[in-house]
Tab-separated table of C-alpha atoms in Angstrom:
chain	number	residue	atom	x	y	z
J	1	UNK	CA	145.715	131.990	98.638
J	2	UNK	CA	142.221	131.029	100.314
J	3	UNK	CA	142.714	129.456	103.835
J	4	UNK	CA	141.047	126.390	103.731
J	5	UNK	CA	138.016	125.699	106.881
J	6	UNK	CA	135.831	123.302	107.282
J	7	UNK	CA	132.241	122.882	108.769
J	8	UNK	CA	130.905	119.074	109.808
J	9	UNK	CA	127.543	119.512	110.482
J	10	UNK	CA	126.249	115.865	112.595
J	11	UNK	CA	123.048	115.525	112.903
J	12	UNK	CA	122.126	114.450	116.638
J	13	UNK	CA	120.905	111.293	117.204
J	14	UNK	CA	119.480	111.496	114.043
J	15	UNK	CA	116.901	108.645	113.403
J	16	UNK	CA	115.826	109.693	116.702
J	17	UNK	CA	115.294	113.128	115.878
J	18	UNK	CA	113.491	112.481	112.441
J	19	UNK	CA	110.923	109.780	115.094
J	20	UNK	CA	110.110	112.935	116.726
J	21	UNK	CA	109.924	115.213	113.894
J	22	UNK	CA	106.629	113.734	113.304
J	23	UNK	CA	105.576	112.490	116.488
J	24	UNK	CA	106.336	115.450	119.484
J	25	UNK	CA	104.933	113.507	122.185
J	26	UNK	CA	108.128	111.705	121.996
J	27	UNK	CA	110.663	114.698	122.899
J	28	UNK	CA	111.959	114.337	126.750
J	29	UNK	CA	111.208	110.653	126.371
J	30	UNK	CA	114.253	107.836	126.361
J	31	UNK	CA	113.568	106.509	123.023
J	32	UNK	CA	115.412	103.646	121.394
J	33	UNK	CA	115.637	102.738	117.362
J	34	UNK	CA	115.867	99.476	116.448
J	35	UNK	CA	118.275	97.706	113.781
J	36	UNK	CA	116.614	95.247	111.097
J	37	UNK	CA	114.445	92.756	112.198
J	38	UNK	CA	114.184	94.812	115.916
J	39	UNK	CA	117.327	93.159	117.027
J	40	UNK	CA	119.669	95.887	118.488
J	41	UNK	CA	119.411	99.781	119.561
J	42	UNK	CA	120.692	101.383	116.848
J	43	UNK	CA	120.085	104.906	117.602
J	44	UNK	CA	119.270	106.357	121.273
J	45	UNK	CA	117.916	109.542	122.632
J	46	UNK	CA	120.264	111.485	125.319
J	47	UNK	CA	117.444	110.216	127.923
J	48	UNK	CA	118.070	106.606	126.810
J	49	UNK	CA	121.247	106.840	126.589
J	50	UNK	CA	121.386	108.061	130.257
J	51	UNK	CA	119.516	105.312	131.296
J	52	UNK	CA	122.663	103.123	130.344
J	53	UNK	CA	121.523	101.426	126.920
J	54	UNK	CA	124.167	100.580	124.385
J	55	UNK	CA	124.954	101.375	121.043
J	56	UNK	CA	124.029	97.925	119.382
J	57	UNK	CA	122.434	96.498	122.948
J	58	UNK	CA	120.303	93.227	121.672
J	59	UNK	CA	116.751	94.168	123.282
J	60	UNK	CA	115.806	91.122	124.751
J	61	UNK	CA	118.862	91.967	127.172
J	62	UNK	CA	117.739	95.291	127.549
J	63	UNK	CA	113.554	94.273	128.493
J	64	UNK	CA	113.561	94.771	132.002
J	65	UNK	CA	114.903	97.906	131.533
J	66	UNK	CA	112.759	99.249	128.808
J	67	UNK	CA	109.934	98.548	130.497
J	68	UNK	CA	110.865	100.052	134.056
J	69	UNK	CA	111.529	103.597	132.572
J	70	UNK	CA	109.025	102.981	129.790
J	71	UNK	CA	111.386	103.556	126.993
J	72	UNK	CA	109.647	103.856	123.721
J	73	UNK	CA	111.068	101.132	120.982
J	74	UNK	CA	110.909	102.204	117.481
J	75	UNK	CA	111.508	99.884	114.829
J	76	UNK	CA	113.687	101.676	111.736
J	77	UNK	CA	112.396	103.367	109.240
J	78	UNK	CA	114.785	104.682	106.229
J	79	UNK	CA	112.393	105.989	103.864
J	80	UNK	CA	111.247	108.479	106.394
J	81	UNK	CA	115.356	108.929	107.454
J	82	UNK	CA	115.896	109.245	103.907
J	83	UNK	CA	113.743	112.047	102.891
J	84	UNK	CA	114.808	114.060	106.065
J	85	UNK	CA	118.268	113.223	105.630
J	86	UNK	CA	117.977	115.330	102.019
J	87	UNK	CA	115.793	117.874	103.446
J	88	UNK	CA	118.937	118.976	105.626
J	89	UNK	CA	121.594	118.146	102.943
J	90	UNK	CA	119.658	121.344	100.585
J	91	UNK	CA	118.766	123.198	103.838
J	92	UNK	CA	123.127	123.034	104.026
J	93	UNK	CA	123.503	124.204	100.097
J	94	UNK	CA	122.014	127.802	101.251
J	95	UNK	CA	125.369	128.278	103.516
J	96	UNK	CA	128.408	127.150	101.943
J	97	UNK	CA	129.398	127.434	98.345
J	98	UNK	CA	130.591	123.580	98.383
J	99	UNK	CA	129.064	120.557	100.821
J	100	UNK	CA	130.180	117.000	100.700
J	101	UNK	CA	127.387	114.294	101.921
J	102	UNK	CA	129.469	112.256	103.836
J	103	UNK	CA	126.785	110.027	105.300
J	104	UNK	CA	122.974	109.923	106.247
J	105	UNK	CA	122.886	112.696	108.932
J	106	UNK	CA	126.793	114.012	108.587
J	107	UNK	CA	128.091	116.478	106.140
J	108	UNK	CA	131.049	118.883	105.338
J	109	UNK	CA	130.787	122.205	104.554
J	110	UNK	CA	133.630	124.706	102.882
J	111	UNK	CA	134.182	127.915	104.847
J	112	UNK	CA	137.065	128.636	102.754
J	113	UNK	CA	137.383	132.521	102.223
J	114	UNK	CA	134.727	132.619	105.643
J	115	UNK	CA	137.994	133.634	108.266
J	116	UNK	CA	137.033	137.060	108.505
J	117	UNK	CA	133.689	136.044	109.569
J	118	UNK	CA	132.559	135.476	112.700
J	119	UNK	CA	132.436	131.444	112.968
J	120	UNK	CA	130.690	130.396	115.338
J	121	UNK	CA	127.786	132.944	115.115
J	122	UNK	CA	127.585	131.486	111.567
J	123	UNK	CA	126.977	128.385	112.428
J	124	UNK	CA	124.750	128.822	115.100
J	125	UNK	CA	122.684	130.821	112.652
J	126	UNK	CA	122.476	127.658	110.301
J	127	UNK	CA	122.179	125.479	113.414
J	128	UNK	CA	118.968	127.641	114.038
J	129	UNK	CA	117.501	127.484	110.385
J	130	UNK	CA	118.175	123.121	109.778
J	131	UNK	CA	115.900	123.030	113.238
J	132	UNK	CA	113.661	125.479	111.715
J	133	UNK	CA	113.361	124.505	108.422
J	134	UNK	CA	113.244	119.942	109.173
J	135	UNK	CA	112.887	120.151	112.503
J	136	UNK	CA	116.444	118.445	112.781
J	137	UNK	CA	118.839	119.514	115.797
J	138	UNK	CA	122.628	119.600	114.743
J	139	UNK	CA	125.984	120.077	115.966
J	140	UNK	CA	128.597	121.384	113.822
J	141	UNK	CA	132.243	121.772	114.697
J	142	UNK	CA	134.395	123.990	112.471
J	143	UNK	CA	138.922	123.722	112.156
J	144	UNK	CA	141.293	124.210	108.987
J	145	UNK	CA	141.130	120.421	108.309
J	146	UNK	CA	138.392	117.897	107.849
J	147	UNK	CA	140.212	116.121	110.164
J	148	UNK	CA	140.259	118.789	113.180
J	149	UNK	CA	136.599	119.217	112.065
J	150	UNK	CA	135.219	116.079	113.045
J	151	UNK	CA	137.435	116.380	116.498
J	152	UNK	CA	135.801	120.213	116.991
J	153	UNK	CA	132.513	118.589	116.184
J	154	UNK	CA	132.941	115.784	118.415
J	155	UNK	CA	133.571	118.466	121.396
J	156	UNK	CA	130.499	120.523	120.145
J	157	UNK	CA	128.351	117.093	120.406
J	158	UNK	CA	129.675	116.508	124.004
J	159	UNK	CA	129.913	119.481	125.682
J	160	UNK	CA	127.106	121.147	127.024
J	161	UNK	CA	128.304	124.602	127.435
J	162	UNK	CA	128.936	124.414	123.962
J	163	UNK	CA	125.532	124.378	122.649
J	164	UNK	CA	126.475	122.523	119.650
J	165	UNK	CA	128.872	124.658	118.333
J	166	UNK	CA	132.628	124.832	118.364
J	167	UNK	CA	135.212	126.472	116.377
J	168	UNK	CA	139.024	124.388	117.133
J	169	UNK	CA	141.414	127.494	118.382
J	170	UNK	CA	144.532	128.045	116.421
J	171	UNK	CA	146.399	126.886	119.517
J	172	UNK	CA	144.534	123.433	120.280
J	173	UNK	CA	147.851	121.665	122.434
J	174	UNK	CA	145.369	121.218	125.556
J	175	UNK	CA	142.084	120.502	123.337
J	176	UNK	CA	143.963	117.243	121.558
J	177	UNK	CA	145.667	116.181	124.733
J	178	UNK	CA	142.617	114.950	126.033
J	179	UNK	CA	141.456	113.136	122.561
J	180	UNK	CA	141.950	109.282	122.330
J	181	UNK	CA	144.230	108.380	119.480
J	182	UNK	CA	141.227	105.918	118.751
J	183	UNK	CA	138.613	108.715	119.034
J	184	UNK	CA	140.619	110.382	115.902
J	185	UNK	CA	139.112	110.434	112.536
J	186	UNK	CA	140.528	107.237	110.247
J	187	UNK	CA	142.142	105.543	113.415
J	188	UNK	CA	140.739	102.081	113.480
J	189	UNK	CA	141.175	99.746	117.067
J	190	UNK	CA	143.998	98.012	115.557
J	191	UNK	CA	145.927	100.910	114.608
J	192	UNK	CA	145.520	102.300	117.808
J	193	UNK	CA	146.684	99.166	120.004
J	194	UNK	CA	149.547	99.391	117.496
J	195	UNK	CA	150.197	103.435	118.250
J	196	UNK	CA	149.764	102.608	121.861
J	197	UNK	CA	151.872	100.633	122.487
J	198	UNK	CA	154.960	103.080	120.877
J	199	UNK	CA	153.340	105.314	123.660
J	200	UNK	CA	150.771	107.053	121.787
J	201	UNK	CA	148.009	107.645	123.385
J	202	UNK	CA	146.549	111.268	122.486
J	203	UNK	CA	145.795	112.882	119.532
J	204	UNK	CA	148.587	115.553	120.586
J	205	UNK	CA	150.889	112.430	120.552
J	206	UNK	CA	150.098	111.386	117.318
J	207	UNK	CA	150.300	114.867	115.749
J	208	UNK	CA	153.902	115.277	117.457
J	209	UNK	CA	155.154	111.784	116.429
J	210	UNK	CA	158.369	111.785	113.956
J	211	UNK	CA	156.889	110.940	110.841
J	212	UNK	CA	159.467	107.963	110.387
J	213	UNK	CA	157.278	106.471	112.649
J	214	UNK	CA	154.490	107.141	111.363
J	215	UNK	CA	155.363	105.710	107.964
J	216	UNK	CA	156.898	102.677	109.521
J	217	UNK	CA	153.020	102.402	111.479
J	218	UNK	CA	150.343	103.689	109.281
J	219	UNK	CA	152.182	103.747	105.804
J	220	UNK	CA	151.108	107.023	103.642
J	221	UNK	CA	147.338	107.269	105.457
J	222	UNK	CA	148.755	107.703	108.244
J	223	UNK	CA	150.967	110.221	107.469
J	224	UNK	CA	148.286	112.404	105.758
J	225	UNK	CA	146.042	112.023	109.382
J	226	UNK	CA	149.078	113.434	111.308
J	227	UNK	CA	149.358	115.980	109.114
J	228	UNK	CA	145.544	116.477	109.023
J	229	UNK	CA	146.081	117.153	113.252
J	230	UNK	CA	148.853	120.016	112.093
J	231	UNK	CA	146.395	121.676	110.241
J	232	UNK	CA	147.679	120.879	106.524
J	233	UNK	CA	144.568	119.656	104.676
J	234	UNK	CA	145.237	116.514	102.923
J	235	UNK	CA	141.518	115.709	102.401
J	236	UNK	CA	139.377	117.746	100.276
J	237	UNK	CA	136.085	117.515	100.087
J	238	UNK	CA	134.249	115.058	97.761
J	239	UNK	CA	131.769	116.366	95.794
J	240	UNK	CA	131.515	113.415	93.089
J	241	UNK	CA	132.239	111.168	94.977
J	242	UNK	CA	134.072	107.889	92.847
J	243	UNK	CA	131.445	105.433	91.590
J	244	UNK	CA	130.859	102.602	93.792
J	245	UNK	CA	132.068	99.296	92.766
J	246	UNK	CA	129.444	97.498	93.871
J	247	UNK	CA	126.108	97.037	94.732
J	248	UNK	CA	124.472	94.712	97.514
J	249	UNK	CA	121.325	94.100	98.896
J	250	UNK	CA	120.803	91.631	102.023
J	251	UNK	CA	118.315	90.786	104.772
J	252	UNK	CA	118.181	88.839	107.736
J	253	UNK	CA	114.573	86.866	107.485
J	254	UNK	CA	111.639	88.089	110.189
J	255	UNK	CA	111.764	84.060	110.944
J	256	UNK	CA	113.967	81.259	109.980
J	257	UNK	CA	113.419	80.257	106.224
J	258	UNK	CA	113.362	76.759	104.956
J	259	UNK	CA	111.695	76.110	101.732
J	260	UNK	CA	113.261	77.043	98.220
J	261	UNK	CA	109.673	78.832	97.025
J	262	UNK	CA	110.714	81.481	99.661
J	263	UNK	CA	114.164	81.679	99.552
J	264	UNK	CA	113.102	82.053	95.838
J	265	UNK	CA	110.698	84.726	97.060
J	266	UNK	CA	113.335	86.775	99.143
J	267	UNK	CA	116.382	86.670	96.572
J	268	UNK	CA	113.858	88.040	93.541
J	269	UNK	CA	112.967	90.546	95.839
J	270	UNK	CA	116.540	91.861	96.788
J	271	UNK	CA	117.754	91.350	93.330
J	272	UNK	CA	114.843	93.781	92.309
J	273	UNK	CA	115.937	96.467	94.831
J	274	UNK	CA	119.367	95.927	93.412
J	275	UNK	CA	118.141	96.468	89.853
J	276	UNK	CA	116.122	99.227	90.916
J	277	UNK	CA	119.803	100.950	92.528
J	278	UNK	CA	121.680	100.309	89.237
J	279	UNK	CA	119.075	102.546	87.444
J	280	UNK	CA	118.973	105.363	89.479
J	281	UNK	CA	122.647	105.566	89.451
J	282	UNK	CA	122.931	104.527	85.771
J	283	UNK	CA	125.411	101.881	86.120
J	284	UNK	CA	125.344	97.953	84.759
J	285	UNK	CA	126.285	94.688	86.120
J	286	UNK	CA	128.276	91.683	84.474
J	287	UNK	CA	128.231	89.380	87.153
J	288	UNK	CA	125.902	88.379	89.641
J	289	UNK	CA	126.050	86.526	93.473
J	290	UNK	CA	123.644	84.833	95.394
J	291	UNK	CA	124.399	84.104	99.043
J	292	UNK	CA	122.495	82.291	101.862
J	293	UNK	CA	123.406	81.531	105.812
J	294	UNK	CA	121.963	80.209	108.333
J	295	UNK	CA	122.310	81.297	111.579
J	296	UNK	CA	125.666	81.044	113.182
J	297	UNK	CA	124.555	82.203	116.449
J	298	UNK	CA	122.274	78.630	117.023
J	299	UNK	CA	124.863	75.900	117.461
J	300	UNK	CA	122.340	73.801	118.110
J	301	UNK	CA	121.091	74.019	115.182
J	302	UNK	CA	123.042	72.524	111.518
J	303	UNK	CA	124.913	75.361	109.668
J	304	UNK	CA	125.415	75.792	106.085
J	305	UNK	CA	126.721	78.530	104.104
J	306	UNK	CA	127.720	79.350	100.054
J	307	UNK	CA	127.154	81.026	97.410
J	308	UNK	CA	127.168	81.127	93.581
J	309	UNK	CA	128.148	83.166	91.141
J	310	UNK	CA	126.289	84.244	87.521
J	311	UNK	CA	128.033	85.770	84.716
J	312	UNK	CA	126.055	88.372	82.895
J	313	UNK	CA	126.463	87.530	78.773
J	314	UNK	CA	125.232	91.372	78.397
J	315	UNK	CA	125.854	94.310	81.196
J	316	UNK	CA	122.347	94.683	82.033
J	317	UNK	CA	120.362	96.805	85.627
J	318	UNK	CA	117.158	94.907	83.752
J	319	UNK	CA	115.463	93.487	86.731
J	320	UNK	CA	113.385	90.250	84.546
J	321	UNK	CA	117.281	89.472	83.070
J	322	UNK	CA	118.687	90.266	86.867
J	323	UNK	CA	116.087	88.082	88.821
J	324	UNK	CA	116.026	85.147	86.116
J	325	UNK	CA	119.936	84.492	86.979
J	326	UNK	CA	119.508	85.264	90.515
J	327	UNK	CA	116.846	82.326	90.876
J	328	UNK	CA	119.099	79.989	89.007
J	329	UNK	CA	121.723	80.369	91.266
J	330	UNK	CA	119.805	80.066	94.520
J	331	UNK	CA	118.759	76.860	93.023
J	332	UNK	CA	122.377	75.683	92.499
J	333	UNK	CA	122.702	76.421	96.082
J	334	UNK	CA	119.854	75.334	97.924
J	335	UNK	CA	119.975	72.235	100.645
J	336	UNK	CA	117.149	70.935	101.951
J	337	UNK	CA	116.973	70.776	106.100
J	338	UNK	CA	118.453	74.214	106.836
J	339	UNK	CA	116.421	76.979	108.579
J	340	UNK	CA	118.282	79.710	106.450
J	341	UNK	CA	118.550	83.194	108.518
J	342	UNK	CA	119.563	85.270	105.917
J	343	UNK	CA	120.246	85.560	101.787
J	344	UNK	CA	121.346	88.483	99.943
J	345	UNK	CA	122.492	89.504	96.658
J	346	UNK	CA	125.779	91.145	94.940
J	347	UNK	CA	126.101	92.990	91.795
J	348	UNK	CA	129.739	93.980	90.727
J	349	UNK	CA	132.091	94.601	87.838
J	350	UNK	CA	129.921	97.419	87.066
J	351	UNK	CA	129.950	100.147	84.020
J	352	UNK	CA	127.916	102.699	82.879
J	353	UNK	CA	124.798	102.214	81.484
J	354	UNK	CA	125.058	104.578	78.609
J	355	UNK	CA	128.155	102.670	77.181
J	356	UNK	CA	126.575	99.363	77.111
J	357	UNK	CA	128.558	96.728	74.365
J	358	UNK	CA	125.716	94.290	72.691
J	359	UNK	CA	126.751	90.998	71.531
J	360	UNK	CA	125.747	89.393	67.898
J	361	UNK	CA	122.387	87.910	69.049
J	362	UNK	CA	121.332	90.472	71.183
J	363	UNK	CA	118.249	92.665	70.087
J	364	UNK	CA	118.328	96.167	70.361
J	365	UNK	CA	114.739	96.779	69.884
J	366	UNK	CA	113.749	94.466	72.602
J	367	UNK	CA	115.754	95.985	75.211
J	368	UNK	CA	114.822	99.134	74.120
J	369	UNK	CA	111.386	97.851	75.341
J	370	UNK	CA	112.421	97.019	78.067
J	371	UNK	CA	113.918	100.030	78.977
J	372	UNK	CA	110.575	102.100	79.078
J	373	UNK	CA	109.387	98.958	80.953
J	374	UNK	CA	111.804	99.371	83.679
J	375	UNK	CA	111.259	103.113	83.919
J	376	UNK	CA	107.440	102.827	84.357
J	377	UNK	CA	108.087	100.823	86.890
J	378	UNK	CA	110.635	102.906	88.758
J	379	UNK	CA	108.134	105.772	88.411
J	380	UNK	CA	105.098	104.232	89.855
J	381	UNK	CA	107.171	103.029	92.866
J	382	UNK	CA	108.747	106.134	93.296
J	383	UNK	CA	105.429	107.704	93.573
J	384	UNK	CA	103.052	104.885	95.130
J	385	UNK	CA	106.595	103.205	97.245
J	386	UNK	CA	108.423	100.325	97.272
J	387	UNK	CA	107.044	97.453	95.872
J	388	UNK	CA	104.029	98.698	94.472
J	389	UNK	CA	104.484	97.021	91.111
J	390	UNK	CA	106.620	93.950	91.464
J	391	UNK	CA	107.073	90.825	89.530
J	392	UNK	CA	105.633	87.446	90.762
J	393	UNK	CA	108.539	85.515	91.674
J	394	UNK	CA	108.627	88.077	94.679
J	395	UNK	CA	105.680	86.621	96.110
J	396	UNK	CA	102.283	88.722	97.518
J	397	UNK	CA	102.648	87.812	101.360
J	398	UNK	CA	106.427	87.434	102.044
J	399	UNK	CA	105.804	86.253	105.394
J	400	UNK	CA	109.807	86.093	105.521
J	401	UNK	CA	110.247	89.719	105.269
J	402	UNK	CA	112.419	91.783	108.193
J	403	UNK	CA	110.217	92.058	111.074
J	404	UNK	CA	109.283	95.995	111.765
J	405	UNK	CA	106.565	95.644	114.557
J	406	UNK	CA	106.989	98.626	115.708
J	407	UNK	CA	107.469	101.054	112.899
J	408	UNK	CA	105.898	104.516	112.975
């Protein structure tokens, strides 16, 4: 039997990273990534983040500061994160027979079969060829569970000495002595004020706990974490990942909103992004919701919430059929004398679009139509970006669109 080993290769401060991919003068300089709408820090360079900024600091509490060490502010920008992000992900395929995408700028790697090798120069050597080959700096931590992976990688991330590589030691008593039970993979904060207070503390702790416990705690997901810490893989890796259940596309407005014609404007535009994701993963909606808020933060201001809800006659990712419901339903909604701060869309009950069930007065042909429509569309946005084609309703100037003044 194969011993099982796992590789998570993190990507370090990744949307910084991909910033400087493309712009070098920035390397050795704090820089800062902004959230939608350049509200928060969202991703921070080591010199930023020894200057004291937050994960998630709000900037207009961090000003004084930005502008004494002259910390550049970038606002975010996925399409660029995006195409790196995949550039890495194949770099990965050339070094491991299987790799599960877990996220963005994370992914694990089977080493399976790899014991006889020599680890860690292994993964320094792909270390060495992702910063080669996109320019991407990584850390990758290697143990027998996915679990003890993301704890090895954690070390390789924060300890210098370890140059971004660490492979967990069979006998790892001291190593998980000094992890946080909160710091362990799948351990939210209120599992871990329940755990501490039974005297848990550690991830040694929580690996040596009677699995009663445990069960009486955590329930079954908890016992397949502590086991996870003894080394018995309970997790293997994903690679097709389940299909999602649904899909949902929100922003928060680049200024308060108050007129339907925009709100109009903003929810054809999600609802075409939506459309646009239910294609490319070949997948249907039945039902449809339209949501608005204002902004909860101003009480000052009056508040209003809701939403509504549109049943699809005929599973459809068409965006005309998506967006006509989607504007119906923001005008069953709308009330006049809000400043609105955000609206969004969700798609659900989802099914694939191959096995799609027409009803009696549906008409084949048409849809058909619209089918070469839709990819036309996809295609010329794929290759000219986002937006490039777009129906009317969406407006030309969106002057309600995220704010991204400082996008590179």
């Amino acid at each position: 039997m194969t011993e099982e080993m796992f590789g998570l290769c993190d990507c370090n401060n990744f949307y910084v990273s991909c910033e400087r991919v493309f712009n070098p003068v920035l390397r050795h300089q704090p820089v800062i990534v902004l959230s939608n709408n350049d509200g928060c820090a969202v991703a921070r360079s080591n010199e930023a983040k020894a200057l004291g900024i937050k994960m998630g600091a709000p900037v207009f509490k961090i000003r004084e500061l930005i502008e004494q060490h002259q910390v550049k502010v970038l606002s975010s920008n996925y399409a660029l994160y995006g195409d790196l992000s995949q550039r890495v992900m194949t770099t990965l395929g050339n070094f491991a027979p299987d790799v599960e995408v877990y996220s963005i700028d994370e992914a694990f790697l089977d080493f399976s079969g790899f014991s006889q090798w020599n680890l860690e120069g292994y993964a320094q050597s792909i270390q060495t060829t992702v910063k080669q080959w996109t320019g991407i700096p990584v850390s990758i931590g290697i143990a027998p569970t996915k679990t003890l992976a993301k704890i090895a990688n954690r070390i390789a991330k924060r300890t210098p000495e370890m140059k971004g590589v660490f492979v967990l030691p069979n006998n790892s008593d001291s190593i998980l002595s000094q992890v946080a039970v909160e710091d362990v993979w799948g351990i939210g904060r209120r599992w871990a004020k329940r755990l501490n207070e039974q005297g848990i503390e550690t991830a040694a702790q929580l690996r040596d706990a009677a699995e009663w416990q445990i069960r009486q705690q955590m329930g079954i997901v908890g016992m397949r974490i502590v086991l996870e810490l003894r080394g018995v893989s309970c997790l293997p890796l994903e690679l097709c990942p389940p299909p999602k259940k649904m899909r949902t596309v929100s922003r928060s407005f680049g200024r308060p909103v108050e007129s339907l014609r925009e709100l109009k404007e903003a929810i054809a535009t999600h609802t075409s992004t939506g459309a646009e994701k239910l294609r490319k993963d070949g997948l249907n909606a039945s039902l449809l919701s339209v949501f608005v808020a204002t902004n909860r933060f101003k009480s000052n201001e009056p508040q209003y919430q809701n939403s509504a809800a549109v049943s699809l006659p005929i599973p459809t990712n068409t965006t005309p059929e998506l967006i006509d419901c989607a504007v119906r339903a923001i005008e069953q909604i709308y009330q006049e004398g809000y400043r609105y701060k955000k609206a969004g869309i969700n798609l659900t009950e989802l099914s694939p679009a191959t096995s799609m069930q027409h009803d009696l007065f549906d008409v084949p042909e048409r849809r058909e139509r619209m089918k070469r429509v839709m990819e036309v569309m996809d295609a010329v946005n794929e290759i000219y970006g986002a937006g490039t084609l777009r129906y009317a309703v969406s407006g030309l100037k969106q002057g309600w669109k995220t704010q991204a003044m400082r996008r590179s």
